[in-house]
Amino acid sequence: APFAGRTGNLKVHRGNLIKENDTDNPLVTINQIAPIYVEFSVPEQLLADIKRYAAQGQLQVEAVIPQQEDRPAEGKLTFIDNAVDRETGTIKLKGTFANKDKRLWPGQFVNVVLTLARQPDAIVAPAQAVQSGQQGQYVFVVKDDLTAEARPVKVGREVEGQVVVLAGLQPGERVVTDGQLRLVPGAKVEVKDGAQAQEKRP
């Protein structure tokens, strides 16, 4: 065989008729195990970001095996298809995994996480805290005296309901996530559940 791998069931047995270069009736199928490749698709809207970050360096891919979520296999993005699938609006990608422990298996279903970039020590806030006004985006910050202060902010990407705040907030500051339409700067707020703040009713 041209590569090392694992054989499956025999396709032919003693007494079967075979002929040279018979691609329709192979003797056996060999699947490569190490390294192994994981194919997955992403929406075409993400293609521009993937290409931009891939041009800066190799991207990390994690394969999460069901019921083994705490031990994802780590690999690298090695292939971006040359066309978007018009029927699904997705593009096919491929990650390469060393798979030395042989935890990944041909045909196995896994969840894939593709990491484009890391932003350590970022300040994040709930997405519902960010409001839009005539002067741009802002949040209501809860001051020490439990009054609301309107603070302009600059936000980045949103991930799982959290937005990265690039400017306008300091670590540890509390923001209002509910009832902003009834708030004005200086209004009293009431903190509930240690996290959410809303206008205090008389």
CSV table of C-alpha atoms in Angstrom, one decimal:
chain,number,residue,atom,x,y,z
A,1,ALA,CA,0.0,0.0,0.0
A,2,PRO,CA,1.2,3.6,-0.6
A,3,PHE,CA,0.5,4.5,3.0
A,4,ALA,CA,0.1,2.9,6.4
A,5,GLY,CA,-3.4,2.4,7.5
A,6,ARG,CA,-6.0,0.0,8.8
A,7,THR,CA,-7.7,-2.6,6.6
A,8,GLY,CA,-11.4,-3.3,6.7
A,9,ASN,CA,-13.4,-6.4,5.8
A,10,LEU,CA,-12.2,-8.4,2.8
A,11,LYS,CA,-14.2,-7.7,-0.3
A,12,VAL,CA,-13.3,-11.0,-2.0
A,13,HIS,CA,-12.5,-14.4,-0.7
A,14,ARG,CA,-10.9,-17.6,-1.9
A,15,GLY,CA,-12.7,-18.8,-5.1
A,16,ASN,CA,-13.9,-15.3,-6.2
A,17,LEU,CA,-12.9,-14.2,-9.7
A,18,ILE,CA,-10.7,-11.1,-9.8
A,19,LYS,CA,-8.8,-9.3,-12.5
A,20,GLU,CA,-5.9,-6.9,-12.6
A,21,ASN,CA,-6.8,-3.2,-12.1
A,22,ASP,CA,-10.4,-4.0,-11.2
A,23,THR,CA,-11.4,-0.8,-9.5
A,24,ASP,CA,-15.1,-1.9,-9.3
A,25,ASN,CA,-14.2,-4.9,-7.0
A,26,PRO,CA,-11.3,-4.0,-4.7
A,27,LEU,CA,-9.7,-6.7,-2.6
A,28,VAL,CA,-9.8,-4.6,0.6
A,29,THR,CA,-10.1,-0.9,1.7
A,30,ILE,CA,-7.3,0.7,3.7
A,31,ASN,CA,-8.1,3.8,5.7
A,32,GLN,CA,-5.4,6.1,6.8
A,33,ILE,CA,-5.5,6.6,10.6
A,34,ALA,CA,-2.5,8.7,11.5
A,35,PRO,CA,-2.5,11.4,10.3
A,36,ILE,CA,-6.3,11.6,9.7
A,37,TYR,CA,-8.3,14.3,8.1
A,38,VAL,CA,-11.6,15.9,9.3
A,39,GLU,CA,-13.9,17.6,6.7
A,40,PHE,CA,-16.4,20.2,7.8
A,41,SER,CA,-18.3,23.1,6.2
A,42,VAL,CA,-18.9,26.6,7.3
A,43,PRO,CA,-21.3,29.3,6.0
A,44,GLU,CA,-19.9,31.3,3.2
A,45,GLN,CA,-20.3,34.6,5.2
A,46,LEU,CA,-17.3,33.4,7.3
A,47,LEU,CA,-15.0,32.8,4.4
A,48,ALA,CA,-13.5,36.3,4.3
A,49,ASP,CA,-12.5,36.2,8.0
A,50,ILE,CA,-11.1,32.6,7.6
A,51,LYS,CA,-9.0,33.6,4.6
A,52,ARG,CA,-7.8,36.8,6.4
A,53,TYR,CA,-6.7,35.0,9.5
A,54,ALA,CA,-5.3,32.0,7.6
A,55,ALA,CA,-3.0,34.4,5.7
A,56,GLN,CA,-1.5,35.4,9.0
A,57,GLY,CA,-0.6,31.9,10.1
A,58,GLN,CA,-1.9,28.4,10.5
A,59,LEU,CA,-5.2,28.1,12.2
A,60,GLN,CA,-6.0,25.6,15.0
A,61,VAL,CA,-8.8,23.1,14.6
A,62,GLU,CA,-10.3,21.1,17.5
A,63,ALA,CA,-12.4,17.9,17.0
A,64,VAL,CA,-14.7,17.3,19.9
A,65,ILE,CA,-15.8,13.7,20.2
A,66,PRO,CA,-19.3,13.2,21.7
A,67,GLN,CA,-19.1,12.2,25.4
A,68,GLN,CA,-15.4,13.2,25.4
A,69,GLU,CA,-15.9,17.0,25.3
A,70,ASP,CA,-13.2,17.6,27.9
A,71,ARG,CA,-10.5,16.0,25.6
A,72,PRO,CA,-10.7,17.6,22.2
A,73,ALA,CA,-8.3,16.4,19.5
A,74,GLU,CA,-6.1,19.2,18.2
A,75,GLY,CA,-5.1,19.7,14.6
A,76,LYS,CA,-4.4,22.4,11.9
A,77,LEU,CA,-6.5,23.8,9.1
A,78,THR,CA,-4.9,22.5,5.9
A,79,PHE,CA,-7.5,22.9,3.1
A,80,ILE,CA,-10.0,25.5,2.0
A,81,ASP,CA,-12.1,24.4,-1.0
A,82,ASN,CA,-11.9,26.4,-4.2
A,83,ALA,CA,-15.6,27.0,-4.6
A,84,VAL,CA,-18.7,27.7,-2.4
A,85,ASP,CA,-21.5,25.1,-2.7
A,86,ARG,CA,-24.3,27.0,-4.3
A,87,GLU,CA,-27.0,24.6,-3.0
A,88,THR,CA,-26.1,25.0,0.7
A,89,GLY,CA,-24.2,28.3,0.8
A,90,THR,CA,-21.3,26.7,2.6
A,91,ILE,CA,-17.7,26.0,1.8
A,92,LYS,CA,-15.8,22.9,2.7
A,93,LEU,CA,-12.7,23.0,4.9
A,94,LYS,CA,-10.4,20.2,6.1
A,95,GLY,CA,-8.3,19.9,9.2
A,96,THR,CA,-5.3,17.5,9.6
A,97,PHE,CA,-4.8,15.7,12.9
A,98,ALA,CA,-1.7,13.7,13.9
A,99,ASN,CA,-4.1,11.3,15.8
A,100,LYS,CA,-1.3,9.4,17.4
A,101,ASP,CA,-3.6,8.0,20.1
A,102,LYS,CA,-6.1,6.9,17.3
A,103,ARG,CA,-9.1,8.5,19.0
A,104,LEU,CA,-10.4,9.8,15.7
A,105,TRP,CA,-11.8,7.1,13.4
A,106,PRO,CA,-12.7,7.2,9.7
A,107,GLY,CA,-16.4,8.0,9.3
A,108,GLN,CA,-16.8,9.2,12.9
A,109,PHE,CA,-19.0,12.2,13.7
A,110,VAL,CA,-17.3,15.0,15.6
A,111,ASN,CA,-18.0,18.6,16.4
A,112,VAL,CA,-15.4,21.0,15.0
A,113,VAL,CA,-14.1,24.2,16.6
A,114,LEU,CA,-12.0,26.5,14.3
A,115,THR,CA,-10.1,29.2,16.2
A,116,LEU,CA,-9.4,32.3,14.1
A,117,ALA,CA,-7.6,34.4,16.7
A,118,ARG,CA,-7.2,34.8,20.4
A,119,GLN,CA,-7.7,38.0,22.3
A,120,PRO,CA,-6.4,37.6,25.9
A,121,ASP,CA,-7.5,39.9,28.7
A,122,ALA,CA,-10.4,41.3,26.7
A,123,ILE,CA,-13.2,43.2,28.4
A,124,VAL,CA,-16.6,41.6,27.6
A,125,ALA,CA,-20.2,42.6,28.3
A,126,PRO,CA,-23.6,41.1,27.6
A,127,ALA,CA,-24.7,41.9,24.1
A,128,GLN,CA,-28.1,43.2,25.3
A,129,ALA,CA,-26.3,45.9,27.4
A,130,VAL,CA,-25.2,47.7,24.2
A,131,GLN,CA,-27.6,50.3,22.9
A,132,SER,CA,-27.5,52.5,19.8
A,133,GLY,CA,-28.1,56.2,19.8
A,134,GLN,CA,-27.5,59.3,17.7
A,135,GLN,CA,-23.9,59.5,19.0
A,136,GLY,CA,-23.2,55.8,18.4
A,137,GLN,CA,-23.2,52.8,20.7
A,138,TYR,CA,-23.4,53.2,24.4
A,139,VAL,CA,-24.1,51.3,27.7
A,140,PHE,CA,-25.5,52.3,31.0
A,141,VAL,CA,-22.9,51.8,33.7
A,142,VAL,CA,-24.0,51.3,37.3
A,143,LYS,CA,-22.0,53.6,39.5
A,144,ASP,CA,-21.1,53.0,43.2
A,145,ASP,CA,-24.1,55.1,44.3
A,146,LEU,CA,-26.4,52.9,42.2
A,147,THR,CA,-27.1,55.6,39.6
A,148,ALA,CA,-26.9,55.1,35.9
A,149,GLU,CA,-24.3,56.7,33.7
A,150,ALA,CA,-24.5,56.6,29.9
A,151,ARG,CA,-21.1,55.6,28.6
A,152,PRO,CA,-20.1,55.6,24.9
A,153,VAL,CA,-18.4,52.3,23.9
A,154,LYS,CA,-16.6,50.8,21.0
A,155,VAL,CA,-17.4,47.1,20.5
A,156,GLY,CA,-15.8,44.3,18.6
A,157,ARG,CA,-16.9,40.8,17.8
A,158,GLU,CA,-19.8,39.1,19.5
A,159,VAL,CA,-19.4,35.5,20.8
A,160,GLU,CA,-22.2,33.5,22.4
A,161,GLY,CA,-24.1,36.6,23.6
A,162,GLN,CA,-21.1,38.4,24.8
A,163,VAL,CA,-19.5,41.4,23.0
A,164,VAL,CA,-15.8,42.4,23.2
A,165,VAL,CA,-15.7,46.1,24.4
A,166,LEU,CA,-12.6,47.7,22.8
A,167,ALA,CA,-13.1,51.1,24.6
A,168,GLY,CA,-15.4,52.7,27.1
A,169,LEU,CA,-15.5,50.1,30.0
A,170,GLN,CA,-13.1,49.1,32.7
A,171,PRO,CA,-12.8,45.6,34.2
A,172,GLY,CA,-15.3,45.0,36.9
A,173,GLU,CA,-17.8,47.7,36.0
A,174,ARG,CA,-21.4,46.8,36.0
A,175,VAL,CA,-23.7,47.5,33.1
A,176,VAL,CA,-27.5,47.6,32.8
A,177,THR,CA,-28.9,44.7,30.7
A,178,ASP,CA,-32.7,45.3,31.0
A,179,GLY,CA,-35.0,48.3,31.1
A,180,GLN,CA,-32.7,50.7,29.4
A,181,LEU,CA,-35.6,52.4,27.6
A,182,ARG,CA,-36.8,53.7,30.9
A,183,LEU,CA,-33.4,55.0,32.1
A,184,VAL,CA,-31.9,58.4,31.9
A,185,PRO,CA,-28.4,59.4,33.2
A,186,GLY,CA,-28.5,59.8,36.9
A,187,ALA,CA,-31.5,57.6,37.5
A,188,LYS,CA,-31.5,55.2,40.4
A,189,VAL,CA,-31.1,51.5,39.5
A,190,GLU,CA,-31.6,48.3,41.5
A,191,VAL,CA,-29.2,45.4,41.1
A,192,LYS,CA,-30.9,42.0,40.9
A,193,ASP,CA,-29.3,38.6,41.2
A,194,GLY,CA,-25.9,40.2,41.5
A,195,ALA,CA,-25.7,40.8,37.7
A,196,GLN,CA,-28.6,42.5,36.0
A,197,ALA,CA,-29.5,46.1,36.7
A,198,GLN,CA,-32.8,47.8,35.9
A,199,GLU,CA,-34.6,51.0,36.8
A,200,LYS,CA,-35.8,51.1,40.4
A,201,ARG,CA,-39.5,51.5,40.5
A,202,PRO,CA,-41.0,53.9,43.1
